Every structure is written in C-alpha cells, then in structure tokens.
Amino acid sequence: MKNDSLKGQHRINEQIRAKEVRIVGDEIEPKVYPIAQALKLAEEHEADLVEISPNAIPPVCRIIDYSKFLYQLKKRQKEQKAKQVKVNVKEIRFGPQTDDHDYNFKLKHAKGFLEDGDKVKAYVFFKGRSILFKEQGEVLLLRFANDLEEYAKVDQMPILEGKRMTIQLSPKKAAAPKKTVSKLEDTAASVETEE
C-alpha cells in the first residue's frame, strides 16, 4: 500500500510536461536536455525518465528503472524512521520530607532511566498544608539534579505548578563517557604524583 502512495508522487517519461529537463545520474553527463532527447536517452538505457525535483528550473530528472527508484525511496524512508529516537519521559515522585533511603532508591532508578536515554521529570507533591515546605521541596529537587549531574542536564529548573514542584532532566549524550575518562586520567595523574 505504501508503494502505491509513493507511485503517484513522481512524474515519469511522457507525464513530464517541461520543455527541457536537467538530467543527473550515474552514467549520464549532468546537463540540460530537451525533453525529447531526455526521453530518447532513457529509452537507450532501457530505463525510465523520473522527475525527482519538479520545482527546479528546469526540473531535475534521473534516468533509472522506476521500480528500482521506488525501492530506494522506500529503503531510505525506512532508514530515516529507524534513526528517529523515541524519547520517553519517566516521572519520579517525592514528598517534601523524603528520607535518605527513599531518595537514594529513586536516584538509582533515575540513573537507570537516563542511561536508557529517557528523560526524567521529578516532582515533589505537596499534600494539604505541606505546601509550607516548598523551600524544602526545591532544595530536594536541586540536590536531585546535582546528584545526577554526570548523567543528565537540567532542561527546566524547579517550578511550582499548583501542588507540584517539578524539574525536568534529559540524558547527556556522549558527554557522560568523556567525564568518566577524564576522572580516570585525573586519578592516574594523582597516583603518579604520589609516587
């Protein structure tokens, strides 16, 4: 079905209405040809004249087997789709007076999420009168961001939205391994100076 949707997108052979076209391709000298000569060239190569850039002046065409051209297009689209990364946002909830054990447990999960390439949205939920502890909530979220500095960068500083104070973190791409390498170099240098 997708193949059919691609088929109507490009004019081929006699469907091309321009008086002259620019031909590009592997075995053909790229230059402007009158349409009759371009069609004759395509026939000599036992292929189709495919309009790949209709808005150019003159339109750009390729001499290629049309089914091969569609196959290449589909393959390219599939590769582009595979390269697209889906980013998930994982939420981690704290109370304004979360104890150290619970904090460390959630911190460990956040590291795992960030290493998997997910974003982390951490929030402190204030129930009832606990909104009086909003400074504690902010301190907790900033400590959380600081403890994850190696793994993530802060997208959004703590913001109070109703009864929630949230902070958004996204994973660092290639920077995380470099940091560990530099730390190793630092420790190696300090070992050398001690000797």
Short mmCIF file of N, CA and C in Angstrom, two decimals:
data_model
loop_
_atom_site.label_atom_id
_atom_site.label_comp_id
_atom_site.label_asym_id
_atom_site.label_seq_id
_atom_site.Cartn_x
_atom_site.Cartn_y
_atom_site.Cartn_z
N MET A 1 0.81 -1.21 0.00
CA MET A 1 0.00 0.00 0.00
C MET A 1 0.85 1.27 0.00
N LYS A 2 1.92 1.24 0.79
CA LYS A 2 2.82 2.40 0.83
C LYS A 2 3.46 2.62 -0.54
N ASN A 3 3.76 1.54 -1.21
CA ASN A 3 4.35 1.61 -2.54
C ASN A 3 3.45 2.39 -3.48
N ASP A 4 2.11 2.17 -3.37
CA ASP A 4 1.17 2.86 -4.23
C ASP A 4 1.17 4.36 -3.93
N SER A 5 1.29 4.72 -2.65
CA SER A 5 1.30 6.14 -2.30
C SER A 5 2.56 6.83 -2.84
N LEU A 6 3.66 6.10 -2.93
CA LEU A 6 4.89 6.67 -3.49
C LEU A 6 4.78 6.81 -5.01
N LYS A 7 4.06 5.89 -5.62
CA LYS A 7 3.98 5.87 -7.09
C LYS A 7 3.46 7.17 -7.68
N GLY A 8 2.44 7.78 -7.08
CA GLY A 8 1.84 8.98 -7.64
C GLY A 8 2.64 10.24 -7.41
N GLN A 9 3.70 10.18 -6.62
CA GLN A 9 4.44 11.38 -6.24
C GLN A 9 5.37 11.90 -7.33
N HIS A 10 5.77 11.07 -8.26
CA HIS A 10 6.76 11.47 -9.27
C HIS A 10 6.22 11.24 -10.68
N ARG A 11 6.46 12.24 -11.54
CA ARG A 11 6.10 12.07 -12.95
C ARG A 11 7.20 11.27 -13.63
N ILE A 12 6.79 10.41 -14.53
CA ILE A 12 7.78 9.63 -15.29
C ILE A 12 7.49 9.73 -16.79
N ASN A 13 8.57 9.60 -17.57
CA ASN A 13 8.50 9.57 -19.03
C ASN A 13 7.59 10.64 -19.62
N GLU A 14 6.52 10.24 -20.34
CA GLU A 14 5.65 11.20 -21.03
C GLU A 14 4.82 12.06 -20.09
N GLN A 15 4.75 11.72 -18.81
CA GLN A 15 4.00 12.54 -17.85
C GLN A 15 4.71 13.87 -17.57
N ILE A 16 6.01 13.94 -17.85
CA ILE A 16 6.79 15.15 -17.59
C ILE A 16 6.42 16.19 -18.64
N ARG A 17 5.96 17.37 -18.16
CA ARG A 17 5.41 18.39 -19.06
C ARG A 17 6.41 19.46 -19.47
N ALA A 18 7.58 19.50 -18.85
CA ALA A 18 8.54 20.57 -19.15
C ALA A 18 9.12 20.41 -20.56
N LYS A 19 9.54 21.55 -21.15
CA LYS A 19 10.14 21.51 -22.49
C LYS A 19 11.56 20.97 -22.44
N GLU A 20 12.26 21.28 -21.31
CA GLU A 20 13.61 20.75 -21.13
C GLU A 20 13.82 20.38 -19.66
N VAL A 21 14.74 19.44 -19.45
CA VAL A 21 14.99 18.94 -18.10
C VAL A 21 16.49 18.82 -17.85
N ARG A 22 16.87 18.92 -16.59
CA ARG A 22 18.27 18.70 -16.21
C ARG A 22 18.37 17.25 -15.77
N ILE A 23 19.26 16.50 -16.37
CA ILE A 23 19.40 15.09 -16.03
C ILE A 23 20.63 14.91 -15.14
N VAL A 24 20.45 14.20 -14.04
CA VAL A 24 21.55 13.83 -13.17
C VAL A 24 21.51 12.31 -13.05
N GLY A 25 22.66 11.73 -12.82
CA GLY A 25 22.69 10.27 -12.68
C GLY A 25 24.09 9.74 -12.72
N ASP A 26 24.19 8.43 -12.64
CA ASP A 26 25.48 7.77 -12.55
C ASP A 26 26.27 7.81 -13.86
N GLU A 27 25.63 7.38 -14.94
CA GLU A 27 26.38 7.23 -16.20
C GLU A 27 26.06 8.31 -17.23
N ILE A 28 25.39 9.37 -16.79
CA ILE A 28 24.98 10.42 -17.72
C ILE A 28 25.62 11.74 -17.30
N GLU A 29 26.09 12.48 -18.30
CA GLU A 29 26.68 13.80 -18.01
C GLU A 29 25.57 14.74 -17.55
N PRO A 30 25.71 15.34 -16.33
CA PRO A 30 24.65 16.20 -15.83
C PRO A 30 24.58 17.50 -16.64
N LYS A 31 23.52 17.64 -17.38
CA LYS A 31 23.28 18.88 -18.13
C LYS A 31 21.82 18.96 -18.54
N VAL A 32 21.45 20.09 -19.15
CA VAL A 32 20.06 20.32 -19.56
C VAL A 32 19.84 19.73 -20.95
N TYR A 33 18.76 18.94 -21.08
CA TYR A 33 18.40 18.31 -22.36
C TYR A 33 16.97 18.71 -22.72
N PRO A 34 16.68 18.82 -24.03
CA PRO A 34 15.28 18.97 -24.44
C PRO A 34 14.54 17.66 -24.05
N ILE A 35 13.26 17.75 -23.73
CA ILE A 35 12.52 16.59 -23.22
C ILE A 35 12.57 15.40 -24.19
N ALA A 36 12.50 15.67 -25.50
CA ALA A 36 12.52 14.58 -26.48
C ALA A 36 13.85 13.82 -26.41
N GLN A 37 14.94 14.57 -26.29
CA GLN A 37 16.27 13.94 -26.20
C GLN A 37 16.43 13.18 -24.88
N ALA A 38 15.88 13.73 -23.80
CA ALA A 38 15.94 13.07 -22.49
C ALA A 38 15.18 11.75 -22.50
N LEU A 39 14.02 11.76 -23.14
CA LEU A 39 13.22 10.52 -23.23
C LEU A 39 13.96 9.48 -24.08
N LYS A 40 14.62 9.95 -25.15
CA LYS A 40 15.38 9.05 -26.02
C LYS A 40 16.55 8.43 -25.24
N LEU A 41 17.24 9.25 -24.44
CA LEU A 41 18.35 8.76 -23.60
C LEU A 41 17.86 7.68 -22.63
N ALA A 42 16.71 7.92 -22.03
CA ALA A 42 16.15 6.95 -21.08
C ALA A 42 15.85 5.64 -21.79
N GLU A 43 15.32 5.76 -23.00
CA GLU A 43 14.99 4.56 -23.79
C GLU A 43 16.26 3.79 -24.15
N GLU A 44 17.32 4.51 -24.50
CA GLU A 44 18.60 3.87 -24.83
C GLU A 44 19.17 3.11 -23.64
N HIS A 45 18.96 3.63 -22.43
CA HIS A 45 19.44 2.98 -21.21
C HIS A 45 18.46 1.92 -20.70
N GLU A 46 17.38 1.72 -21.45
CA GLU A 46 16.32 0.79 -21.06
C GLU A 46 15.84 1.07 -19.63
N ALA A 47 15.56 2.37 -19.39
CA ALA A 47 15.11 2.81 -18.08
C ALA A 47 14.05 3.88 -18.24
N ASP A 48 13.64 4.46 -17.12
CA ASP A 48 12.62 5.50 -17.14
C ASP A 48 13.25 6.85 -16.85
N LEU A 49 12.60 7.90 -17.34
CA LEU A 49 12.98 9.26 -17.01
C LEU A 49 12.10 9.65 -15.83
N VAL A 50 12.69 9.84 -14.65
CA VAL A 50 11.92 10.12 -13.43
C VAL A 50 12.21 11.54 -12.96
N GLU A 51 11.15 12.31 -12.78
CA GLU A 51 11.27 13.69 -12.32
C GLU A 51 11.45 13.67 -10.79
N ILE A 52 12.65 14.06 -10.31
CA ILE A 52 12.91 13.99 -8.87
C ILE A 52 12.80 15.35 -8.19
N SER A 53 12.91 16.43 -8.96
CA SER A 53 12.76 17.77 -8.39
C SER A 53 11.94 18.63 -9.35
N PRO A 54 10.60 18.53 -9.25
CA PRO A 54 9.75 19.22 -10.22
C PRO A 54 9.76 20.75 -10.10
N ASN A 55 10.10 21.29 -8.93
CA ASN A 55 10.04 22.74 -8.73
C ASN A 55 11.30 23.48 -9.20
N ALA A 56 12.34 22.72 -9.51
CA ALA A 56 13.57 23.35 -10.01
C ALA A 56 13.33 23.86 -11.43
N ILE A 57 14.15 24.83 -11.85
CA ILE A 57 14.02 25.34 -13.22
C ILE A 57 15.33 25.10 -13.94
N PRO A 58 15.42 24.27 -14.95
CA PRO A 58 14.39 23.32 -15.36
C PRO A 58 14.27 22.16 -14.35
N PRO A 59 13.18 21.37 -14.42
CA PRO A 59 13.00 20.25 -13.49
C PRO A 59 14.17 19.26 -13.59
N VAL A 60 14.52 18.67 -12.43
CA VAL A 60 15.63 17.72 -12.39
C VAL A 60 15.06 16.30 -12.52
N CYS A 61 15.69 15.52 -13.41
CA CYS A 61 15.25 14.15 -13.65
C CYS A 61 16.41 13.17 -13.53
N ARG A 62 16.06 11.92 -13.30
CA ARG A 62 17.07 10.86 -13.27
C ARG A 62 16.64 9.77 -14.23
N ILE A 63 17.65 9.16 -14.85
CA ILE A 63 17.36 8.00 -15.70
C ILE A 63 17.63 6.77 -14.86
N ILE A 64 16.53 6.09 -14.50
CA ILE A 64 16.61 4.95 -13.60
C ILE A 64 15.36 4.09 -13.80
N ASP A 65 15.48 2.82 -13.50
CA ASP A 65 14.31 1.95 -13.54
C ASP A 65 13.37 2.45 -12.45
N TYR A 66 12.11 2.73 -12.80
CA TYR A 66 11.19 3.36 -11.85
C TYR A 66 10.94 2.49 -10.61
N SER A 67 10.82 1.19 -10.81
CA SER A 67 10.58 0.31 -9.66
C SER A 67 11.80 0.30 -8.73
N LYS A 68 13.02 0.38 -9.31
CA LYS A 68 14.24 0.46 -8.52
C LYS A 68 14.27 1.78 -7.74
N PHE A 69 13.84 2.85 -8.41
CA PHE A 69 13.78 4.17 -7.79
C PHE A 69 12.83 4.15 -6.58
N LEU A 70 11.65 3.54 -6.74
CA LEU A 70 10.68 3.44 -5.64
C LEU A 70 11.24 2.61 -4.50
N TYR A 71 11.95 1.53 -4.85
CA TYR A 71 12.55 0.67 -3.83
C TYR A 71 13.57 1.46 -3.00
N GLN A 72 14.42 2.25 -3.69
CA GLN A 72 15.42 3.07 -3.00
C GLN A 72 14.77 4.10 -2.08
N LEU A 73 13.67 4.70 -2.56
CA LEU A 73 12.94 5.68 -1.76
C LEU A 73 12.39 5.04 -0.49
N LYS A 74 11.76 3.88 -0.65
CA LYS A 74 11.18 3.17 0.50
C LYS A 74 12.27 2.80 1.49
N LYS A 75 13.41 2.34 0.97
CA LYS A 75 14.53 1.93 1.82
C LYS A 75 15.05 3.14 2.61
N ARG A 76 15.19 4.28 1.94
CA ARG A 76 15.66 5.50 2.59
C ARG A 76 14.69 5.95 3.68
N GLN A 77 13.39 5.87 3.38
CA GLN A 77 12.38 6.26 4.37
C GLN A 77 12.45 5.35 5.59
N LYS A 78 12.65 4.06 5.35
CA LYS A 78 12.73 3.08 6.44
C LYS A 78 13.95 3.37 7.32
N GLU A 79 15.09 3.70 6.69
CA GLU A 79 16.31 4.02 7.44
C GLU A 79 16.11 5.27 8.29
N GLN A 80 15.46 6.29 7.71
CA GLN A 80 15.21 7.53 8.45
C GLN A 80 14.31 7.27 9.65
N LYS A 81 13.31 6.42 9.45
CA LYS A 81 12.38 6.08 10.53
C LYS A 81 13.11 5.35 11.64
N ALA A 82 14.04 4.47 11.26
CA ALA A 82 14.80 3.71 12.25
C ALA A 82 15.72 4.62 13.06
N LYS A 83 16.23 5.69 12.43
CA LYS A 83 17.13 6.61 13.11
C LYS A 83 16.41 7.51 14.10
N GLN A 84 15.08 7.69 13.90
CA GLN A 84 14.33 8.54 14.82
C GLN A 84 14.28 7.88 16.19
N VAL A 85 14.61 8.63 17.19
CA VAL A 85 14.63 8.10 18.55
C VAL A 85 13.38 8.55 19.29
N LYS A 86 12.70 7.57 19.87
CA LYS A 86 11.53 7.89 20.68
C LYS A 86 12.01 8.16 22.10
N VAL A 87 11.66 9.34 22.60
CA VAL A 87 12.09 9.71 23.94
C VAL A 87 10.92 9.54 24.89
N ASN A 88 11.12 8.75 25.92
CA ASN A 88 10.11 8.58 26.96
C ASN A 88 10.42 9.50 28.12
N VAL A 89 9.38 9.96 28.77
CA VAL A 89 9.57 10.78 29.97
C VAL A 89 9.12 9.94 31.16
N LYS A 90 10.06 9.67 32.05
CA LYS A 90 9.77 8.90 33.26
C LYS A 90 9.57 9.87 34.41
N GLU A 91 8.55 9.62 35.21
CA GLU A 91 8.27 10.51 36.34
C GLU A 91 8.71 9.87 37.65
N ILE A 92 9.28 10.69 38.50
CA ILE A 92 9.69 10.25 39.83
C ILE A 92 9.06 11.21 40.83
N ARG A 93 8.36 10.63 41.80
CA ARG A 93 7.60 11.45 42.76
C ARG A 93 8.28 11.43 44.13
N PHE A 94 8.38 12.60 44.70
CA PHE A 94 8.91 12.75 46.05
C PHE A 94 7.86 13.42 46.93
N GLY A 95 8.00 13.24 48.22
CA GLY A 95 7.26 14.04 49.19
C GLY A 95 8.21 15.11 49.68
N PRO A 96 7.71 16.18 50.30
CA PRO A 96 8.61 17.26 50.72
C PRO A 96 9.61 16.81 51.79
N GLN A 97 9.29 15.72 52.51
CA GLN A 97 10.20 15.26 53.56
C GLN A 97 10.62 13.81 53.30
N THR A 98 11.07 13.54 52.06
CA THR A 98 11.51 12.21 51.68
C THR A 98 12.79 11.86 52.44
N ASP A 99 12.83 10.65 53.02
CA ASP A 99 14.03 10.26 53.78
C ASP A 99 15.15 9.82 52.83
N ASP A 100 16.36 9.68 53.37
CA ASP A 100 17.55 9.37 52.54
C ASP A 100 17.44 8.04 51.82
N HIS A 101 16.90 7.02 52.50
CA HIS A 101 16.80 5.69 51.88
C HIS A 101 15.91 5.76 50.64
N ASP A 102 14.74 6.38 50.78
CA ASP A 102 13.79 6.51 49.68
C ASP A 102 14.41 7.37 48.56
N TYR A 103 15.08 8.44 48.95
CA TYR A 103 15.74 9.34 47.98
C TYR A 103 16.77 8.57 47.16
N ASN A 104 17.64 7.80 47.83
CA ASN A 104 18.68 7.05 47.13
C ASN A 104 18.10 5.99 46.21
N PHE A 105 17.00 5.37 46.62
CA PHE A 105 16.31 4.37 45.80
C PHE A 105 15.81 5.02 44.51
N LYS A 106 15.19 6.18 44.63
CA LYS A 106 14.66 6.89 43.47
C LYS A 106 15.78 7.44 42.59
N LEU A 107 16.88 7.85 43.22
CA LEU A 107 18.04 8.34 42.49
C LEU A 107 18.62 7.23 41.61
N LYS A 108 18.69 6.02 42.16
CA LYS A 108 19.21 4.87 41.42
C LYS A 108 18.33 4.58 40.19
N HIS A 109 17.02 4.65 40.37
CA HIS A 109 16.10 4.45 39.24
C HIS A 109 16.27 5.53 38.18
N ALA A 110 16.43 6.77 38.63
CA ALA A 110 16.60 7.89 37.69
C ALA A 110 17.86 7.70 36.86
N LYS A 111 18.95 7.23 37.49
CA LYS A 111 20.20 6.97 36.74
C LYS A 111 19.95 5.94 35.65
N GLY A 112 19.22 4.87 36.01
CA GLY A 112 18.89 3.83 35.04
C GLY A 112 18.08 4.37 33.87
N PHE A 113 17.07 5.22 34.18
CA PHE A 113 16.25 5.81 33.12
C PHE A 113 17.10 6.67 32.19
N LEU A 114 17.98 7.49 32.78
CA LEU A 114 18.82 8.38 31.97
C LEU A 114 19.81 7.59 31.12
N GLU A 115 20.35 6.50 31.67
CA GLU A 115 21.28 5.66 30.90
C GLU A 115 20.57 4.99 29.74
N ASP A 116 19.26 4.74 29.89
CA ASP A 116 18.46 4.14 28.80
C ASP A 116 18.04 5.18 27.77
N GLY A 117 18.38 6.46 28.03
CA GLY A 117 18.05 7.52 27.08
C GLY A 117 16.71 8.18 27.34
N ASP A 118 16.08 7.89 28.48
CA ASP A 118 14.78 8.51 28.80
C ASP A 118 15.00 9.83 29.52
N LYS A 119 14.01 10.74 29.36
CA LYS A 119 14.03 11.97 30.14
C LYS A 119 13.43 11.66 31.50
N VAL A 120 13.78 12.45 32.48
CA VAL A 120 13.24 12.25 33.82
C VAL A 120 12.57 13.55 34.28
N LYS A 121 11.32 13.40 34.73
CA LYS A 121 10.59 14.53 35.30
C LYS A 121 10.37 14.18 36.76
N ALA A 122 11.09 14.85 37.63
CA ALA A 122 10.96 14.59 39.06
C ALA A 122 10.07 15.66 39.66
N TYR A 123 9.22 15.26 40.58
CA TYR A 123 8.37 16.27 41.21
C TYR A 123 8.13 15.97 42.68
N VAL A 124 7.93 17.04 43.41
CA VAL A 124 7.57 16.95 44.82
C VAL A 124 6.09 17.31 44.88
N PHE A 125 5.31 16.41 45.49
CA PHE A 125 3.87 16.65 45.61
C PHE A 125 3.56 17.11 47.02
N PHE A 126 2.91 18.26 47.12
CA PHE A 126 2.58 18.83 48.43
C PHE A 126 1.12 18.54 48.74
N LYS A 127 0.88 17.74 49.80
CA LYS A 127 -0.50 17.44 50.23
C LYS A 127 -0.88 18.45 51.31
N GLY A 128 -2.08 18.96 51.21
CA GLY A 128 -2.62 19.83 52.26
C GLY A 128 -1.69 20.96 52.66
N ARG A 129 -1.35 20.99 53.95
CA ARG A 129 -0.55 22.10 54.48
C ARG A 129 0.94 21.92 54.23
N SER A 130 1.34 20.79 53.63
CA SER A 130 2.77 20.56 53.38
C SER A 130 3.34 21.56 52.37
N ILE A 131 2.46 22.36 51.73
CA ILE A 131 2.91 23.40 50.80
C ILE A 131 3.80 24.41 51.54
N LEU A 132 3.69 24.43 52.88
CA LEU A 132 4.56 25.31 53.68
C LEU A 132 6.03 24.91 53.54
N PHE A 133 6.27 23.66 53.10
CA PHE A 133 7.65 23.17 52.96
C PHE A 133 8.17 23.27 51.52
N LYS A 134 7.62 24.24 50.77
CA LYS A 134 8.03 24.32 49.35
C LYS A 134 9.52 24.57 49.18
N GLU A 135 10.15 25.30 50.12
CA GLU A 135 11.60 25.52 50.02
C GLU A 135 12.33 24.18 50.15
N GLN A 136 11.84 23.33 51.06
CA GLN A 136 12.45 22.00 51.23
C GLN A 136 12.31 21.20 49.93
N GLY A 137 11.17 21.34 49.29
CA GLY A 137 10.93 20.64 48.02
C GLY A 137 11.90 21.10 46.94
N GLU A 138 12.11 22.41 46.89
CA GLU A 138 13.03 22.98 45.89
C GLU A 138 14.46 22.50 46.16
N VAL A 139 14.86 22.51 47.44
CA VAL A 139 16.20 22.05 47.81
C VAL A 139 16.37 20.57 47.42
N LEU A 140 15.33 19.78 47.66
CA LEU A 140 15.36 18.35 47.33
C LEU A 140 15.57 18.15 45.83
N LEU A 141 14.81 18.89 45.01
CA LEU A 141 14.92 18.75 43.55
C LEU A 141 16.28 19.23 43.04
N LEU A 142 16.81 20.29 43.61
CA LEU A 142 18.12 20.79 43.20
C LEU A 142 19.22 19.80 43.59
N ARG A 143 19.06 19.18 44.75
CA ARG A 143 20.01 18.14 45.18
C ARG A 143 19.95 16.95 44.22
N PHE A 144 18.73 16.60 43.82
CA PHE A 144 18.50 15.50 42.88
C PHE A 144 19.21 15.79 41.55
N ALA A 145 19.04 17.01 41.02
CA ALA A 145 19.68 17.41 39.76
C ALA A 145 21.19 17.39 39.91
N ASN A 146 21.68 17.86 41.05
CA ASN A 146 23.12 17.90 41.31
C ASN A 146 23.71 16.48 41.37
N ASP A 147 22.98 15.55 42.03
CA ASP A 147 23.45 14.17 42.14
C ASP A 147 23.44 13.45 40.79
N LEU A 148 22.64 13.95 39.85
CA LEU A 148 22.56 13.33 38.51
C LEU A 148 23.36 14.11 37.47
N GLU A 149 24.21 15.03 37.92
CA GLU A 149 24.97 15.91 37.03
C GLU A 149 25.76 15.13 35.98
N GLU A 150 26.32 13.99 36.37
CA GLU A 150 27.11 13.17 35.44
C GLU A 150 26.26 12.58 34.32
N TYR A 151 25.00 12.31 34.61
CA TYR A 151 24.13 11.59 33.69
C TYR A 151 23.18 12.49 32.92
N ALA A 152 22.87 13.66 33.48
CA ALA A 152 21.81 14.48 32.87
C ALA A 152 22.11 15.96 32.91
N LYS A 153 21.41 16.68 32.03
CA LYS A 153 21.44 18.14 32.07
C LYS A 153 20.02 18.61 32.42
N VAL A 154 19.94 19.73 33.09
CA VAL A 154 18.64 20.26 33.53
C VAL A 154 17.99 21.00 32.37
N ASP A 155 16.77 20.56 31.99
CA ASP A 155 16.01 21.24 30.95
C ASP A 155 15.21 22.39 31.54
N GLN A 156 14.71 22.15 32.76
CA GLN A 156 13.84 23.12 33.38
C GLN A 156 14.11 23.11 34.89
N MET A 157 14.41 24.27 35.43
CA MET A 157 14.66 24.40 36.87
C MET A 157 13.34 24.19 37.62
N PRO A 158 13.40 23.95 38.93
CA PRO A 158 12.17 23.68 39.68
C PRO A 158 11.12 24.78 39.52
N ILE A 159 9.91 24.35 39.19
CA ILE A 159 8.79 25.27 39.00
C ILE A 159 7.62 24.73 39.82
N LEU A 160 6.93 25.62 40.51
CA LEU A 160 5.76 25.22 41.29
C LEU A 160 4.53 25.36 40.40
N GLU A 161 3.84 24.25 40.17
CA GLU A 161 2.61 24.23 39.37
C GLU A 161 1.52 23.65 40.25
N GLY A 162 0.70 24.49 40.83
CA GLY A 162 -0.34 24.01 41.73
C GLY A 162 0.28 23.41 42.98
N LYS A 163 0.04 22.10 43.19
CA LYS A 163 0.60 21.43 44.38
C LYS A 163 1.83 20.61 44.03
N ARG A 164 2.35 20.81 42.84
CA ARG A 164 3.54 20.07 42.39
C ARG A 164 4.67 21.01 42.09
N MET A 165 5.88 20.64 42.50
CA MET A 165 7.06 21.37 42.09
C MET A 165 7.87 20.40 41.22
N THR A 166 8.11 20.76 39.96
CA THR A 166 8.75 19.83 39.03
C THR A 166 10.09 20.34 38.52
N ILE A 167 10.92 19.39 38.15
CA ILE A 167 12.19 19.68 37.49
C ILE A 167 12.33 18.66 36.35
N GLN A 168 12.81 19.11 35.21
CA GLN A 168 12.94 18.24 34.03
C GLN A 168 14.42 18.04 33.71
N LEU A 169 14.81 16.77 33.52
CA LEU A 169 16.19 16.42 33.19
C LEU A 169 16.21 15.59 31.92
N SER A 170 17.21 15.80 31.08
CA SER A 170 17.37 14.93 29.92
C SER A 170 18.78 14.36 29.91
N PRO A 171 18.92 13.15 29.33
CA PRO A 171 20.22 12.47 29.38
C PRO A 171 21.29 13.21 28.59
N LYS A 172 22.51 13.16 29.11
CA LYS A 172 23.65 13.70 28.36
C LYS A 172 24.02 12.66 27.34
N LYS A 173 24.31 13.08 26.12
CA LYS A 173 24.62 12.12 25.04
C LYS A 173 25.99 11.50 25.23
N ALA A 174 26.98 12.04 24.55
CA ALA A 174 28.32 11.44 24.60
C ALA A 174 29.18 12.04 25.71
N ALA A 175 28.65 13.04 26.40
CA ALA A 175 29.45 13.72 27.41
C ALA A 175 29.73 12.84 28.63
N ALA A 176 28.80 11.95 28.97
CA ALA A 176 28.97 11.13 30.18
C ALA A 176 30.23 10.26 30.13
N PRO A 177 30.48 9.51 29.01
CA PRO A 177 31.70 8.71 28.99
C PRO A 177 32.97 9.54 29.06
N LYS A 178 32.97 10.72 28.44
CA LYS A 178 34.16 11.58 28.45
C LYS A 178 34.50 11.99 29.87
N LYS A 179 33.46 12.27 30.67
CA LYS A 179 33.70 12.68 32.06
C LYS A 179 34.37 11.56 32.84
N THR A 180 33.91 10.33 32.62
CA THR A 180 34.50 9.22 33.35
C THR A 180 35.95 9.02 32.92
N VAL A 181 36.23 9.25 31.63
CA VAL A 181 37.60 9.11 31.14
C VAL A 181 38.47 10.18 31.80
N SER A 182 37.97 11.43 31.85
CA SER A 182 38.78 12.50 32.44
C SER A 182 38.99 12.23 33.93
N LYS A 183 38.00 11.66 34.60
CA LYS A 183 38.17 11.32 36.01
C LYS A 183 39.25 10.26 36.17
N LEU A 184 39.25 9.29 35.26
CA LEU A 184 40.28 8.25 35.31
C LEU A 184 41.67 8.86 35.10
N GLU A 185 41.76 9.80 34.16
CA GLU A 185 43.04 10.45 33.90
C GLU A 185 43.49 11.24 35.13
N ASP A 186 42.52 11.92 35.78
CA ASP A 186 42.85 12.68 37.00
C ASP A 186 43.37 11.78 38.11
N THR A 187 42.70 10.63 38.29
CA THR A 187 43.15 9.71 39.34
C THR A 187 44.52 9.11 38.98
N ALA A 188 44.72 8.85 37.69
CA ALA A 188 46.01 8.31 37.25
C ALA A 188 47.11 9.34 37.50
N ALA A 189 46.80 10.61 37.21
CA ALA A 189 47.79 11.68 37.42
C ALA A 189 48.09 11.84 38.90
N SER A 190 47.04 11.73 39.74
CA SER A 190 47.29 11.89 41.19
C SER A 190 48.06 10.72 41.74
N VAL A 191 47.87 9.51 41.18
CA VAL A 191 48.64 8.33 41.60
C VAL A 191 50.11 8.52 41.24
N GLU A 192 50.35 9.07 40.02
CA GLU A 192 51.72 9.28 39.57
C GLU A 192 52.45 10.29 40.47
N THR A 193 51.72 11.36 40.87
CA THR A 193 52.37 12.39 41.70
C THR A 193 52.67 11.89 43.09
N GLU A 194 51.84 10.93 43.57
CA GLU A 194 52.08 10.37 44.90
C GLU A 194 53.36 9.54 44.95
N GLU A 195 53.68 8.88 43.83
CA GLU A 195 54.86 8.01 43.78
C GLU A 195 56.10 8.77 43.70
#
